XYZ file of C-alpha atoms in Angstrom:
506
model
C 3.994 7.496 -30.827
C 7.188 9.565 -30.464
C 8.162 12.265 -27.226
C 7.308 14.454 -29.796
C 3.816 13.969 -29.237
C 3.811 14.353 -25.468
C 4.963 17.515 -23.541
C 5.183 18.817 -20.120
C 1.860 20.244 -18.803
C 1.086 22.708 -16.633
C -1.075 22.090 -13.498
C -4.156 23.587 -14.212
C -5.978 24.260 -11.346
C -8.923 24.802 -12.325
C -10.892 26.219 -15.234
C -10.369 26.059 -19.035
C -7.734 23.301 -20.270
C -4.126 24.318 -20.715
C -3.062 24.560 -23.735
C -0.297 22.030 -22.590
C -2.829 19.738 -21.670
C -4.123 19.786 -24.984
C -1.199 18.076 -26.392
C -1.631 15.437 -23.420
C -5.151 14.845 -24.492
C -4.514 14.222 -28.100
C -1.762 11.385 -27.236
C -3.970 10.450 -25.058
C -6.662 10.171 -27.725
C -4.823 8.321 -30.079
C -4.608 5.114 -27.018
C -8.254 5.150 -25.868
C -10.019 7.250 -28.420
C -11.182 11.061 -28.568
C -14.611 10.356 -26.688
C -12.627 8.372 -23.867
C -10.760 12.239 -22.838
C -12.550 14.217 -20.685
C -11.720 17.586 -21.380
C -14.757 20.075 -20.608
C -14.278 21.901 -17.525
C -17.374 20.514 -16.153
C -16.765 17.428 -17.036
C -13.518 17.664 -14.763
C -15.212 18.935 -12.053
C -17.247 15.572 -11.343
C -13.625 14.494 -10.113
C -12.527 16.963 -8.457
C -13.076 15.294 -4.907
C -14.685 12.288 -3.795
C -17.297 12.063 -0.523
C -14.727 13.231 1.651
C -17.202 15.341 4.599
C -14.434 18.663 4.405
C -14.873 18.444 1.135
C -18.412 18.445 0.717
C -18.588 21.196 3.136
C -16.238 23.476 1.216
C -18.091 22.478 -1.960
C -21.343 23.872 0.090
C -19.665 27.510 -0.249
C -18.127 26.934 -3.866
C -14.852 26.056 -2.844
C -12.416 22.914 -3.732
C -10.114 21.387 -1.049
C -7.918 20.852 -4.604
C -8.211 21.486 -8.182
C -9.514 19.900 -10.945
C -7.857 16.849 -12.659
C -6.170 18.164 -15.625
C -8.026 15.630 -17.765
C -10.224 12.199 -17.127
C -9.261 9.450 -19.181
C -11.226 6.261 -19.620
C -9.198 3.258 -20.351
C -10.686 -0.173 -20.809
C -8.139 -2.247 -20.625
C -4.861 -3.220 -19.009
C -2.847 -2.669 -21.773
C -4.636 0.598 -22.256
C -3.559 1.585 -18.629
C -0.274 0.485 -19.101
C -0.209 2.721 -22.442
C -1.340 5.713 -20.429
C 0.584 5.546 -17.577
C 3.665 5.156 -19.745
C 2.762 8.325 -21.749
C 2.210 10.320 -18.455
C 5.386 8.954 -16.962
C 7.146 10.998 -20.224
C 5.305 13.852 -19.573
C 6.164 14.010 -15.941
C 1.980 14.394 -14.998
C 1.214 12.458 -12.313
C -2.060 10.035 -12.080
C -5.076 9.167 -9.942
C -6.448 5.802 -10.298
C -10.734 6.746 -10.287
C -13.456 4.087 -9.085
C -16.689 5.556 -8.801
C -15.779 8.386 -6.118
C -17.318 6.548 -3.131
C -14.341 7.308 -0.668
C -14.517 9.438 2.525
C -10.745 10.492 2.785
C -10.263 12.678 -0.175
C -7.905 9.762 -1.704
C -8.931 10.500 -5.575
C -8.798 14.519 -4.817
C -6.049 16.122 -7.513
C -3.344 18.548 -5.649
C -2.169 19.931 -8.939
C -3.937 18.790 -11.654
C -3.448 15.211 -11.964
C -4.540 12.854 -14.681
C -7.691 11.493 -13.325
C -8.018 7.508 -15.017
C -11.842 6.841 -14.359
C -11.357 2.630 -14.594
C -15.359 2.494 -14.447
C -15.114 0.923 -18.115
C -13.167 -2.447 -17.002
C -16.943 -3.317 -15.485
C -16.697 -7.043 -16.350
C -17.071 -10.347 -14.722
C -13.903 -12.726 -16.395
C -14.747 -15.839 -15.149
C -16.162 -17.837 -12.077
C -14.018 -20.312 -10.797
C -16.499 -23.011 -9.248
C -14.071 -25.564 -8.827
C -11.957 -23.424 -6.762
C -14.332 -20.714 -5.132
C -12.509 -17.931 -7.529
C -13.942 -15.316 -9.154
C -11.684 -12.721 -11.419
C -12.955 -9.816 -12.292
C -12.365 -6.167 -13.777
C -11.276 -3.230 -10.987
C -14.062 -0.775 -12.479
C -17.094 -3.271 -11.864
C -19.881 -1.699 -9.419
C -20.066 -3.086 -6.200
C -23.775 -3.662 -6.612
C -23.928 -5.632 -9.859
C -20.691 -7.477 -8.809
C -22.563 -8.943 -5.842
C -25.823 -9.843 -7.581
C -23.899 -11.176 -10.251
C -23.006 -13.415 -7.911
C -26.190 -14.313 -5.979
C -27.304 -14.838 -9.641
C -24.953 -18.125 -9.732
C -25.586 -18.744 -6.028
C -22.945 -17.032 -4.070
C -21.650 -13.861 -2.418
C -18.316 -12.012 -2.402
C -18.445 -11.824 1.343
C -17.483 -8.081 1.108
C -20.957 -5.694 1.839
C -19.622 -2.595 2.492
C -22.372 0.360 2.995
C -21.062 2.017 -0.382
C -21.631 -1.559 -1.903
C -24.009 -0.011 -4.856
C -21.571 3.168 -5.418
C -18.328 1.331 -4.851
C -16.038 -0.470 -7.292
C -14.409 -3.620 -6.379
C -11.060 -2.407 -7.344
C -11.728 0.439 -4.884
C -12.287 -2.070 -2.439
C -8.950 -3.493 -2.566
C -7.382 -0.102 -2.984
C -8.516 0.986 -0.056
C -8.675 -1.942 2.254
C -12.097 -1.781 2.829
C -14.081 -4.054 5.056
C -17.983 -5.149 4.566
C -20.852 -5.281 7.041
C -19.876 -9.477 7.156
C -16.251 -9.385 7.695
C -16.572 -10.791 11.468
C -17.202 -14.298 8.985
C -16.049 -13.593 5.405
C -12.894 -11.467 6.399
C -11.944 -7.790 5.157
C -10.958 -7.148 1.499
C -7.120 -8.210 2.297
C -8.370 -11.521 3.418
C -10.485 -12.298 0.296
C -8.245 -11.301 -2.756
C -6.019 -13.565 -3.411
C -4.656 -12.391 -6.698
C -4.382 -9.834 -9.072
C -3.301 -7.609 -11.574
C -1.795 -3.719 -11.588
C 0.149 -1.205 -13.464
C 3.323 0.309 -11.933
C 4.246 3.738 -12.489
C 6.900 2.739 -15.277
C 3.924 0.843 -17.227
C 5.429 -2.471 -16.449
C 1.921 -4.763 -15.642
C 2.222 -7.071 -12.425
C 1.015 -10.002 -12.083
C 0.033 -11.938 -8.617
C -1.206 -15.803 -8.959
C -4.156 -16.351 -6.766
C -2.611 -19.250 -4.860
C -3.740 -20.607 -1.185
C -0.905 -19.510 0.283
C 3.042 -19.010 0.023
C 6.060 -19.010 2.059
C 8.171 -16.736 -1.033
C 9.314 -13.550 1.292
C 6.959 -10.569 2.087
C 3.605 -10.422 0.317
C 3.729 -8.275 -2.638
C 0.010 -8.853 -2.701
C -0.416 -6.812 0.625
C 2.128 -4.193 -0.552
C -0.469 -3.357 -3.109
C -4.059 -4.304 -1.197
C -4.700 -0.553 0.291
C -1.727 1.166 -1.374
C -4.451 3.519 -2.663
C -2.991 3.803 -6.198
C 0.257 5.668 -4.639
C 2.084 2.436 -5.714
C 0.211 0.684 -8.332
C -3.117 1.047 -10.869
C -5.626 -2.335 -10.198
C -6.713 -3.120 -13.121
C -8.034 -7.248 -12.393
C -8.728 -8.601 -9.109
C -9.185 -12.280 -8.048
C -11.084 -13.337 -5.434
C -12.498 -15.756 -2.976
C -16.282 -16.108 -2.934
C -18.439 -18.332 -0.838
C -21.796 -20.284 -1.738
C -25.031 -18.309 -0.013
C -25.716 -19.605 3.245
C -28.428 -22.612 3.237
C -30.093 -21.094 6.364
C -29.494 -17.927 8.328
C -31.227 -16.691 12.510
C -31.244 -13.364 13.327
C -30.857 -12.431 17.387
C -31.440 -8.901 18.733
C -30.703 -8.531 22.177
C -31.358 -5.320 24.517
C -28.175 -5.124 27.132
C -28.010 -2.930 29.891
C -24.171 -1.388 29.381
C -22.185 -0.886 26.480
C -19.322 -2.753 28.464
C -21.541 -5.831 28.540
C -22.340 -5.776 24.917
C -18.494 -5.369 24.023
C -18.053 -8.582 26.440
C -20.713 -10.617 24.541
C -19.036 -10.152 21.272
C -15.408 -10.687 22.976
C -16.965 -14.243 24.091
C -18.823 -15.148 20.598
C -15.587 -13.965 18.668
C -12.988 -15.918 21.108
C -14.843 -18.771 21.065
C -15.046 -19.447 17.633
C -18.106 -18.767 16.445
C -18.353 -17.645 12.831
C -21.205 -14.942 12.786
C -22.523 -13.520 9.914
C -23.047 -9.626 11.150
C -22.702 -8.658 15.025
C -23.409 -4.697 15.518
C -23.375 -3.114 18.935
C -25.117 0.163 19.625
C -24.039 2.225 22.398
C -27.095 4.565 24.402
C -27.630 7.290 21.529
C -27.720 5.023 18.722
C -29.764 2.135 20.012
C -32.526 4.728 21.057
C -32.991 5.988 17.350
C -34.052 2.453 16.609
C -36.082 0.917 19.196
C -38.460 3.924 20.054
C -41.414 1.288 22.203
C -39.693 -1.513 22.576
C -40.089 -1.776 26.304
C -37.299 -4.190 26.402
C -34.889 -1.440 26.119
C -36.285 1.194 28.937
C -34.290 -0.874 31.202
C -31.315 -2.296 29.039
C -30.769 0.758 26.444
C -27.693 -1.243 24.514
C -28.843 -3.314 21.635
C -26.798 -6.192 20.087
C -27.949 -7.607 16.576
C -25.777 -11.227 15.948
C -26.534 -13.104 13.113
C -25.805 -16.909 12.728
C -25.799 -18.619 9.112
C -24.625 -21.247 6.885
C -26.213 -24.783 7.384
C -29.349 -25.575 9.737
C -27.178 -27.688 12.044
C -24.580 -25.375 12.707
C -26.875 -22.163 12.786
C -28.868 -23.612 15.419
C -26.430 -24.902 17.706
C -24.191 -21.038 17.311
C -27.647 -19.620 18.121
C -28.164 -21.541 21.363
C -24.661 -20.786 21.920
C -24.666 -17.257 21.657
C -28.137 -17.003 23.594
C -26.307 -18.546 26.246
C -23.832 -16.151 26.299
C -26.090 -13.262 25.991
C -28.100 -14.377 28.828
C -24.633 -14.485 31.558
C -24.627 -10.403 30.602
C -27.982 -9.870 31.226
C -29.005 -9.379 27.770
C -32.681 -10.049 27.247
C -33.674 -11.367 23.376
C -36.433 -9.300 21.717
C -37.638 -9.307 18.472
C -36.144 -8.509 15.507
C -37.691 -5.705 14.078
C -34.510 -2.816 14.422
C -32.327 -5.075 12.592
C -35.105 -5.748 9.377
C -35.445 -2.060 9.324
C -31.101 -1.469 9.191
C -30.961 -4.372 6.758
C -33.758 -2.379 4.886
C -31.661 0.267 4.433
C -27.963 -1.179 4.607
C -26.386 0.745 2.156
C -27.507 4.109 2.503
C -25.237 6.689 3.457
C -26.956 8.620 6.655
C -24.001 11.362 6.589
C -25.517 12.357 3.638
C -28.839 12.837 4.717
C -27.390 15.599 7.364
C -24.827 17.335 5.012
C -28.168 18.111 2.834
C -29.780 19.643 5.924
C -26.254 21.697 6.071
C -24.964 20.334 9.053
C -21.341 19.163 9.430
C -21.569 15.339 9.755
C -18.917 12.993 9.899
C -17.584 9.267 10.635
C -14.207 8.029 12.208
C -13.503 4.247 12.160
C -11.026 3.169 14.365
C -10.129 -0.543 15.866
C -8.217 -0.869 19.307
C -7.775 -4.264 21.649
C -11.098 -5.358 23.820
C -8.861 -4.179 26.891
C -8.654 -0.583 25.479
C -12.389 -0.402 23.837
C -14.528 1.010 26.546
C -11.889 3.425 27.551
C -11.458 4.761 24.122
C -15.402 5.337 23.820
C -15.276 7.165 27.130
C -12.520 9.304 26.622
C -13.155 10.764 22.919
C -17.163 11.318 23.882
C -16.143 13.102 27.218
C -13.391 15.399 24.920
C -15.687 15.699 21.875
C -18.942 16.778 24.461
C -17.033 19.979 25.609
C -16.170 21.445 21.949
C -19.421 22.633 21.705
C -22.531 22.180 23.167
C -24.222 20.700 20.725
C -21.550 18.324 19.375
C -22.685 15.109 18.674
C -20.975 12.201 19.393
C -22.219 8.448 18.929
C -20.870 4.809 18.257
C -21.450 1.500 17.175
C -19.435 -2.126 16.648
C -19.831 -2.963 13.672
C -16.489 -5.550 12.785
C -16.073 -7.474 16.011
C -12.573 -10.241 16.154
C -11.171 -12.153 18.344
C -8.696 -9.734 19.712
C -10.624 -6.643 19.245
C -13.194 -4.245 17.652
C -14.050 -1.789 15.179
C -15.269 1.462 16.925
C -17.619 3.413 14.337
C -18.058 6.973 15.322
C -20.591 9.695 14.589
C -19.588 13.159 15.264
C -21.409 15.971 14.037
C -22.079 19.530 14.450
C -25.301 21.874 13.738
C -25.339 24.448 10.827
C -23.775 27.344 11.643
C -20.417 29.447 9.820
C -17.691 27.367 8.561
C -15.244 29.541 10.148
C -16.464 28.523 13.564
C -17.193 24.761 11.844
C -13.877 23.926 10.509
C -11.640 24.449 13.589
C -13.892 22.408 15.908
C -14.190 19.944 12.910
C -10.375 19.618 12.867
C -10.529 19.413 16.679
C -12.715 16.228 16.405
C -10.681 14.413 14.453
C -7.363 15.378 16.524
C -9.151 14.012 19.604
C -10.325 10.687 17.720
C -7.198 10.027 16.078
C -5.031 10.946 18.987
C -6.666 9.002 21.557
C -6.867 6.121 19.496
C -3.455 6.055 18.491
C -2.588 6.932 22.573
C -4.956 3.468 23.461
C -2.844 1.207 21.421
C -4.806 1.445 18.440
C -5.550 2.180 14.754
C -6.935 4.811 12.919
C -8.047 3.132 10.404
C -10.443 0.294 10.011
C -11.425 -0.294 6.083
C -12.455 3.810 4.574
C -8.234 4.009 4.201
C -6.359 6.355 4.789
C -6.605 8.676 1.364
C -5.503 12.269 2.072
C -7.327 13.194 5.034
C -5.219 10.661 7.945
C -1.923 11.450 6.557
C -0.669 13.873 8.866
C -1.087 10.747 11.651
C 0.542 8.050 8.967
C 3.143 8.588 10.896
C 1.802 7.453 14.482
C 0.627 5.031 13.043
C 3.615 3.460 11.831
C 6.473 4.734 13.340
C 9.547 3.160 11.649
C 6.959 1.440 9.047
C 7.061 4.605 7.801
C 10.103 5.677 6.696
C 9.880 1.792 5.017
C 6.855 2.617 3.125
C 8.519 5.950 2.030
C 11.609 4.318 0.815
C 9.074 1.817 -1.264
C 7.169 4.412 -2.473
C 10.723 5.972 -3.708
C 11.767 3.267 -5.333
C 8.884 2.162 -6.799
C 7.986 5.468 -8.125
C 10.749 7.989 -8.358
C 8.661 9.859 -10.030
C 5.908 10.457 -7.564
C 3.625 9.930 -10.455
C 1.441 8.004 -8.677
C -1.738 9.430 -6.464
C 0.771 11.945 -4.739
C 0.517 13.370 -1.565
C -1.497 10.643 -0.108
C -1.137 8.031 2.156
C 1.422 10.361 3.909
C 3.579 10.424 1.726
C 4.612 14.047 -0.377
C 2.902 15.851 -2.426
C 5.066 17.428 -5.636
C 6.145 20.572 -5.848
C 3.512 23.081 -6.362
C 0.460 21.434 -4.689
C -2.435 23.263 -3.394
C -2.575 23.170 0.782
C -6.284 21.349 0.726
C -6.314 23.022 4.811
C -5.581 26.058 3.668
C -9.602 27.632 4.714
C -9.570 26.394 8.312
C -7.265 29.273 9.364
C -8.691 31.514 6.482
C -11.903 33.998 6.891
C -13.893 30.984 4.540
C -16.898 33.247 4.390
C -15.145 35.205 1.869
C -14.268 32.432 -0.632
């Protein structure tokens, strides 16, 4: 292939293909095939955003937060990537590295027509390592048949995230994401241990997935969550774990959110190695124990779960009973937590966005000394926005020196240009006061495009080092551009543009 059969595009952003693009899609063709190009506006549009909440609400009145990708390309291999991204790099088009569109923070949304790479071919299992508790595997695999691939041999990843059967375990890693297990098994940076990526000059890294190292910084974690702004995943190693022999389930009705947050504090600091612990605070506990009487007078609900071998399960269990009993917690049975384990991985935000109202979730973690506060400060903020603003929370990744505070906020149907502002508002208030109580603003849904303008408080110095990374790494700013925080190139669309405009008339 020679320059001559690659020009510079324009950045469609939206309808029919450019005829630039054309030329783009026919060296394309000639790496991954004709049928692996997605061309046809429509077909383009299934990319256009992911399950970011603002942008499902725009798409509610026909609008995009961006544009569409200027093309979708569907490598299967590494080499294939590494082809691709080479070819864009001469054409100056940047690239978004595609799972399966499960994200909530507009990460895989195109600013200006980007080159979409849908990795949802590279689906395979490469080996199992039992000797080793390994397992390698392609980026694109689904979440879903990853995991029961697994149970098939007799273990588990570790990593359940809600979006396990819509997810890809490349976008795991991409991400950061954390499962509904990590209080035992870890998040996603503390279960890969190797892999493989493309950089933005086509070069293909290569991490060994090795116990541990003492070699300088981790390249590994440079990658883990760089949300294809640095790198394209294309092979992941990972740790994986043999299913537990034996596995109690306790569900315990408290009578204050601060004593639930101080049962997990003591199970966590301890030592104990739970399976799941979720807390509930007032409004979400009632939605799942309508007459239990045991939670008239205590109207917080803890769910811990204990497993791995008999032994050991029992004794944790006795453990944590005692525990729960020195905060007043009374045991009851387990019915809530069969019905949410029933129905672990479907998405309840989009259950209200069909009804049209404007539902959304912030995960945040902050210190045990800063968690109750936080609660009571963004609900008593969020409460006068509007008066029928809904705000609610549960614990759902507990550690030893803090928490993972899952929030609900959502807002009844009415006109998006009364909806957007207060929806903005929201997150202001949830992001600000977590970053003003010492803590993060992101748990394991990233970062993507949606946090970026508070990258900044999060890091503070880190970020002008993750700038000058991103620089270097890709002078280009080729790679998933203006995410992360970091710029977008020159001609993106403002995806904010409608919550200061009169969105009725779109």
């Amino acid at each position: 292939m020679s320059d001559d059969d690659i020009r510079r595009p324009t950045r469609a952003q939206g309808g029919p293909l450019a005829l630039q693009d054309h030329d783009l899609a026919t060296a394309c063709a000639k790496i991954i095939g004709a049928d692996n190009v997605l061309t046809e506006e429509t077909a383009r549009d299934g990319y256009a955003h992911d399950r970011l909440p603002y942008a499902n609400f725009r798409a509610r009145e026909g609008a995009r937060v961006g544009t569409l990708p200027g093309l979708v390309l569907r490598p299967r291999t590494t080499d294939e990537v590494a082809h691709l991204v080479s070819v864009a790099a001469k054409a100056d088009h940047p690239v978004i590295a595609y799972g399966s569109g499960s994200g909530v923070l507009g990460g895989i949304i195109p600013l200006g027509g980007e080159m979409t790479l849908d990795m949802q071919r590279m689906d395979q299992i490469l080996e199992i390592d039992t000797e080793n508790n390994l397992v390698r595997v392609e980026a694109g695999m689904n979440g879903g048949a990853f995991e029961e691939a697994l149970n098939a041999k007799g273990y588990t990843s570790g990593h359940l995230p809600q979006s396990l059967t819509i997810s890809t375990v490349g976008g795991w890693a991409a991400c950061r994401g954390g499962g509904q297990e990590s209080s035992r098994y870890g998040k996603i940076e503390n279960i890969v241990v190797g892999l493989k990526a493309v950089l933005p000059d086509g070069r293909v890294l290569e991490i060994r997935p090795l116990p541990k190292r003492a070699t300088g910084p981790s390249i590994l974690d440079l990658i883990v969550g760089s949300e294809g702004t640095l790198a394209v995943i294309t092979e992941l190693t990972l740790r994986i774990w043999k299913l537990p022999e034996a596995e109690e389930a306790l569900v315990f009705a408290l009578p204050t959110r601060q004593a639930a947050l101080a049962l997990a504090k003591r199970i966590m600091q301890t030592g104990l190695h739970p399976r799941i612990v979720r807390l509930y605070d007032e409004k979400e506990t009632k939605g799942r124990t309508e007459g239990m009487d045991a939670f008239a007078a205590r109207p917080v609900m803890a769910n811990v779960v204990l497993a791995g071998e008999a032994p050991i399960v029992a004794a944790e269990a006795a453990v944590v009973r005692e525990f729960a009993a020195e905060v007043d917690a009374v045991e009851t049975e387990s019915t809530p937590f069969d019905a949410w384990r029933a129905h672990r991985y479907i998405s309840i935000t989009k259950q209200w966005l069909d009804k049209g109202y404007y539902n959304d979730t912030i995960e945040v973690t902050v210190n045990w000394t800063q968690a109750a506060a936080l609660y009571d400060t963004i609900a008593a903020q969020v409460a006068e926005l509007h008066e029928d603003a809904h705000f609610s929370a549960h614990w759902s990744h507990v550690y030893p020196e803090g928490v993972c505070q899952y929030m609900t906020l959502r807002l009844p149907p009415m006109d998006q240009s009364k909806a957007l502002p207060i929806h903005a508002r929201m997150w202001e208030i949830a992001t600000g006061e977590t970053l003003a109580h010492g803590g993060s603003i992101a748990h394991h849904h990233g970062s993507g495009l949606f946090r970026g303008a508070w990258m900044d408080g999060e890091h503070g110095v880190g970020m002008d080092i993750l700038r000058r990374i991103k620089a270097a790494i890709d002078p280009q700013n080729l790679f998933n551009p203006g995410k992360l925080g970091f710029p977008p190139r020159a001609g993106a669309v403002d995806p904010y543009r409608d919550r200061h405009a009169d969105v009725a008339n779109v």
